[in-house]
Structures are given as C-alpha cells and as structure tokens.
C-alpha cells in the first residue's frame, strides 16, 4: 500500500465490481492453497473510469489466472475552428489586342499540337 501512495496508484483488488470479494489469481499445480498474488494497479486519475476487474478463467499454460480490467473512457471533443473565409476567385479579362502574341506563344510552345488540332487561327 505504501508503493501505491508513493506513485499515486490505486489498488483495484477487491475494490471494483467483479472482484468483490477478491478472488484467487494463483493456484500451483500441487500442494498449495489458491491465493491472490497478482494485482491490478491504476493511476488515481484513471480509477473513476474502472468499470470492473476480475480474475479470468484458468489457462492451462500457467498457474496464474489472467486479470481482466474493463475501463470506460471518454474522448474529449476538440473545439472546432470556424471554416476559413472564402477566397475570391480572380477575374480574368480578355485583352483582344493581345490575341496574336498569345496565339503565337501557344503555337510555338508545347501546346502547338493542341492548337493545330483545334485550328486556332493566328
């Protein structure tokens, strides 16, 4: 119990639904009485979230029974930021006096084939 005090932990053994009274967690293969050698410790802040703890069913590969802990945790909702204001779309104004230089740039650049297919007059 002193360890729990020093590290701000809570012993769940015998204090939670499903483990009251505390059940044995150890049974040696021969000549021993069952005992509670294994324990569940949780931080003080987590103890209110403990819904139950219990000793699980015996497993054949060990003389220790599994301990099961059920927690109910809530995820805090994060504040949502307002959406950013809309960005105005730029308005392009066609300058018909620049039609020739524009068409020439298109015909001499990588879009030349495209302009020829569309039969854009220069």
mmCIF file of C-alpha atoms in Angstrom:
data_model
loop_
_atom_site.group_PDB
_atom_site.id
_atom_site.type_symbol
_atom_site.label_atom_id
_atom_site.label_comp_id
_atom_site.label_asym_id
_atom_site.label_seq_id
_atom_site.Cartn_x
_atom_site.Cartn_y
_atom_site.Cartn_z
ATOM 1 C CA UNK A 1 0.000 0.000 0.000
ATOM 2 C CA UNK A 2 2.953 2.292 0.619
ATOM 3 C CA UNK A 3 4.030 1.814 -3.021
ATOM 4 C CA UNK A 4 0.568 2.953 -4.169
ATOM 5 C CA UNK A 5 0.881 6.091 -2.056
ATOM 6 C CA UNK A 6 4.366 6.877 -3.319
ATOM 7 C CA UNK A 7 3.486 6.565 -7.013
ATOM 8 C CA UNK A 8 -0.154 7.796 -6.862
ATOM 9 C CA UNK A 9 -1.696 4.469 -7.820
ATOM 10 C CA UNK A 10 -4.885 2.754 -6.660
ATOM 11 C CA UNK A 11 -5.102 -0.971 -5.951
ATOM 12 C CA UNK A 12 -8.177 -2.377 -7.703
ATOM 13 C CA UNK A 13 -8.046 -5.780 -5.972
ATOM 14 C CA UNK A 14 -11.250 -6.319 -4.005
ATOM 15 C CA UNK A 15 -12.482 -2.753 -4.689
ATOM 16 C CA UNK A 16 -14.220 -2.987 -8.032
ATOM 17 C CA UNK A 17 -17.339 -4.708 -9.346
ATOM 18 C CA UNK A 18 -16.461 -8.229 -10.440
ATOM 19 C CA UNK A 19 -13.639 -8.542 -7.905
ATOM 20 C CA UNK A 20 -15.505 -8.132 -4.622
ATOM 21 C CA UNK A 21 -14.508 -10.135 -2.709
ATOM 22 C CA UNK A 22 -11.081 -10.619 -4.306
ATOM 23 C CA UNK A 23 -10.727 -13.990 -5.986
ATOM 24 C CA UNK A 24 -7.510 -16.084 -6.074
ATOM 25 C CA UNK A 25 -5.267 -15.452 -9.067
ATOM 26 C CA UNK A 26 -2.759 -18.254 -8.443
ATOM 27 C CA UNK A 27 -3.091 -21.967 -7.964
ATOM 28 C CA UNK A 28 0.039 -24.068 -8.095
ATOM 29 C CA UNK A 29 -0.158 -27.472 -9.663
ATOM 30 C CA UNK A 30 0.217 -29.320 -6.365
ATOM 31 C CA UNK A 31 0.009 -28.955 -2.590
ATOM 32 C CA UNK A 32 -0.845 -25.248 -2.275
ATOM 33 C CA UNK A 33 -3.915 -23.256 -1.465
ATOM 34 C CA UNK A 34 -5.155 -20.764 -4.074
ATOM 35 C CA UNK A 35 -4.013 -17.226 -3.296
ATOM 36 C CA UNK A 36 -4.071 -13.717 -4.711
ATOM 37 C CA UNK A 37 -0.537 -12.997 -5.904
ATOM 38 C CA UNK A 38 -1.440 -10.793 -8.878
ATOM 39 C CA UNK A 39 -2.964 -7.347 -8.685
ATOM 40 C CA UNK A 40 -4.205 -4.528 -10.891
ATOM 41 C CA UNK A 41 -2.968 -1.011 -10.136
ATOM 42 C CA UNK A 42 -4.199 2.104 -11.943
ATOM 43 C CA UNK A 43 -3.340 5.752 -11.643
ATOM 44 C CA UNK A 44 -5.521 7.826 -9.328
ATOM 45 C CA UNK A 45 -6.952 9.766 -12.253
ATOM 46 C CA UNK A 46 -7.906 6.571 -14.079
ATOM 47 C CA UNK A 47 -9.646 4.817 -11.177
ATOM 48 C CA UNK A 48 -13.034 6.534 -11.766
ATOM 49 C CA UNK A 49 -13.053 5.010 -15.275
ATOM 50 C CA UNK A 50 -12.690 1.435 -13.940
ATOM 51 C CA UNK A 51 -15.951 -0.379 -14.610
ATOM 52 C CA UNK A 52 -14.852 -3.765 -13.340
ATOM 53 C CA UNK A 53 -11.899 -6.034 -12.761
ATOM 54 C CA UNK A 54 -11.928 -9.750 -12.324
ATOM 55 C CA UNK A 55 -9.851 -12.881 -12.368
ATOM 56 C CA UNK A 56 -10.348 -14.607 -15.702
ATOM 57 C CA UNK A 57 -10.709 -18.288 -16.478
ATOM 58 C CA UNK A 58 -7.802 -20.607 -15.710
ATOM 59 C CA UNK A 59 -5.286 -21.060 -18.514
ATOM 60 C CA UNK A 60 -3.510 -24.386 -18.859
ATOM 61 C CA UNK A 61 -0.140 -22.877 -19.809
ATOM 62 C CA UNK A 62 0.230 -21.027 -16.490
ATOM 63 C CA UNK A 63 -0.543 -21.441 -12.801
ATOM 64 C CA UNK A 64 -1.541 -17.735 -12.720
ATOM 65 C CA UNK A 65 -5.010 -16.751 -13.847
ATOM 66 C CA UNK A 66 -5.376 -13.722 -16.158
ATOM 67 C CA UNK A 67 -6.608 -10.466 -14.655
ATOM 68 C CA UNK A 68 -9.154 -8.527 -16.688
ATOM 69 C CA UNK A 69 -9.834 -4.811 -16.351
ATOM 70 C CA UNK A 70 -12.723 -3.034 -18.031
ATOM 71 C CA UNK A 71 -12.469 0.745 -18.470
ATOM 72 C CA UNK A 72 -14.990 3.270 -19.717
ATOM 73 C CA UNK A 73 -13.036 6.107 -21.292
ATOM 74 C CA UNK A 74 -14.479 9.166 -22.915
ATOM 75 C CA UNK A 75 -12.691 11.020 -25.664
ATOM 76 C CA UNK A 76 -12.796 14.764 -25.172
ATOM 77 C CA UNK A 77 -14.271 16.667 -28.070
ATOM 78 C CA UNK A 78 -11.870 19.062 -29.640
ATOM 79 C CA UNK A 79 -13.066 22.581 -30.340
ATOM 80 C CA UNK A 80 -13.826 23.045 -33.991
ATOM 81 C CA UNK A 81 -12.323 26.002 -35.748
ATOM 82 C CA UNK A 82 -14.615 28.059 -37.956
ATOM 83 C CA UNK A 83 -14.092 27.445 -41.658
ATOM 84 C CA UNK A 84 -11.727 29.862 -43.364
ATOM 85 C CA UNK A 85 -13.378 32.700 -45.251
ATOM 86 C CA UNK A 86 -13.874 32.053 -48.954
ATOM 87 C CA UNK A 87 -11.051 33.204 -51.174
ATOM 88 C CA UNK A 88 -12.330 35.357 -54.007
ATOM 89 C CA UNK A 89 -11.777 33.841 -57.429
ATOM 90 C CA UNK A 90 -9.644 36.100 -59.605
ATOM 91 C CA UNK A 91 -11.384 37.534 -62.644
ATOM 92 C CA UNK A 92 -9.538 37.338 -65.905
ATOM 93 C CA UNK A 93 -10.306 39.901 -68.571
ATOM 94 C CA UNK A 94 -9.528 39.031 -72.176
ATOM 95 C CA UNK A 95 -7.449 41.645 -73.950
ATOM 96 C CA UNK A 96 -8.249 41.091 -77.612
ATOM 97 C CA UNK A 97 -5.311 43.265 -78.671
ATOM 98 C CA UNK A 98 -3.008 40.500 -77.325
ATOM 99 C CA UNK A 99 -4.637 37.730 -79.391
ATOM 100 C CA UNK A 100 -1.790 37.479 -81.922
ATOM 101 C CA UNK A 101 1.096 37.254 -79.409
ATOM 102 C CA UNK A 102 -0.916 34.821 -77.307
ATOM 103 C CA UNK A 103 -1.673 32.539 -80.265
ATOM 104 C CA UNK A 104 1.978 32.723 -81.383
ATOM 105 C CA UNK A 105 3.137 31.668 -77.877
ATOM 106 C CA UNK A 106 0.737 28.748 -77.959
ATOM 107 C CA UNK A 107 1.792 27.653 -81.451
ATOM 108 C CA UNK A 108 5.493 27.816 -80.645
ATOM 109 C CA UNK A 109 5.288 26.130 -77.231
ATOM 110 C CA UNK A 110 4.361 22.644 -76.016
ATOM 111 C CA UNK A 111 0.679 23.327 -76.787
ATOM 112 C CA UNK A 112 1.383 23.746 -80.515
ATOM 113 C CA UNK A 113 -0.095 20.363 -81.449
ATOM 114 C CA UNK A 114 -3.221 21.071 -79.424
ATOM 115 C CA UNK A 115 -3.752 24.458 -81.133
ATOM 116 C CA UNK A 116 -3.250 22.920 -84.575
ATOM 117 C CA UNK A 117 -5.854 20.245 -83.791
ATOM 118 C CA UNK A 118 -8.318 22.923 -82.694
ATOM 119 C CA UNK A 119 -7.487 25.005 -85.790
ATOM 120 C CA UNK A 120 -6.903 28.187 -83.814
ATOM 121 C CA UNK A 121 -6.213 30.974 -86.347
ATOM 122 C CA UNK A 122 -3.274 33.217 -85.726
#
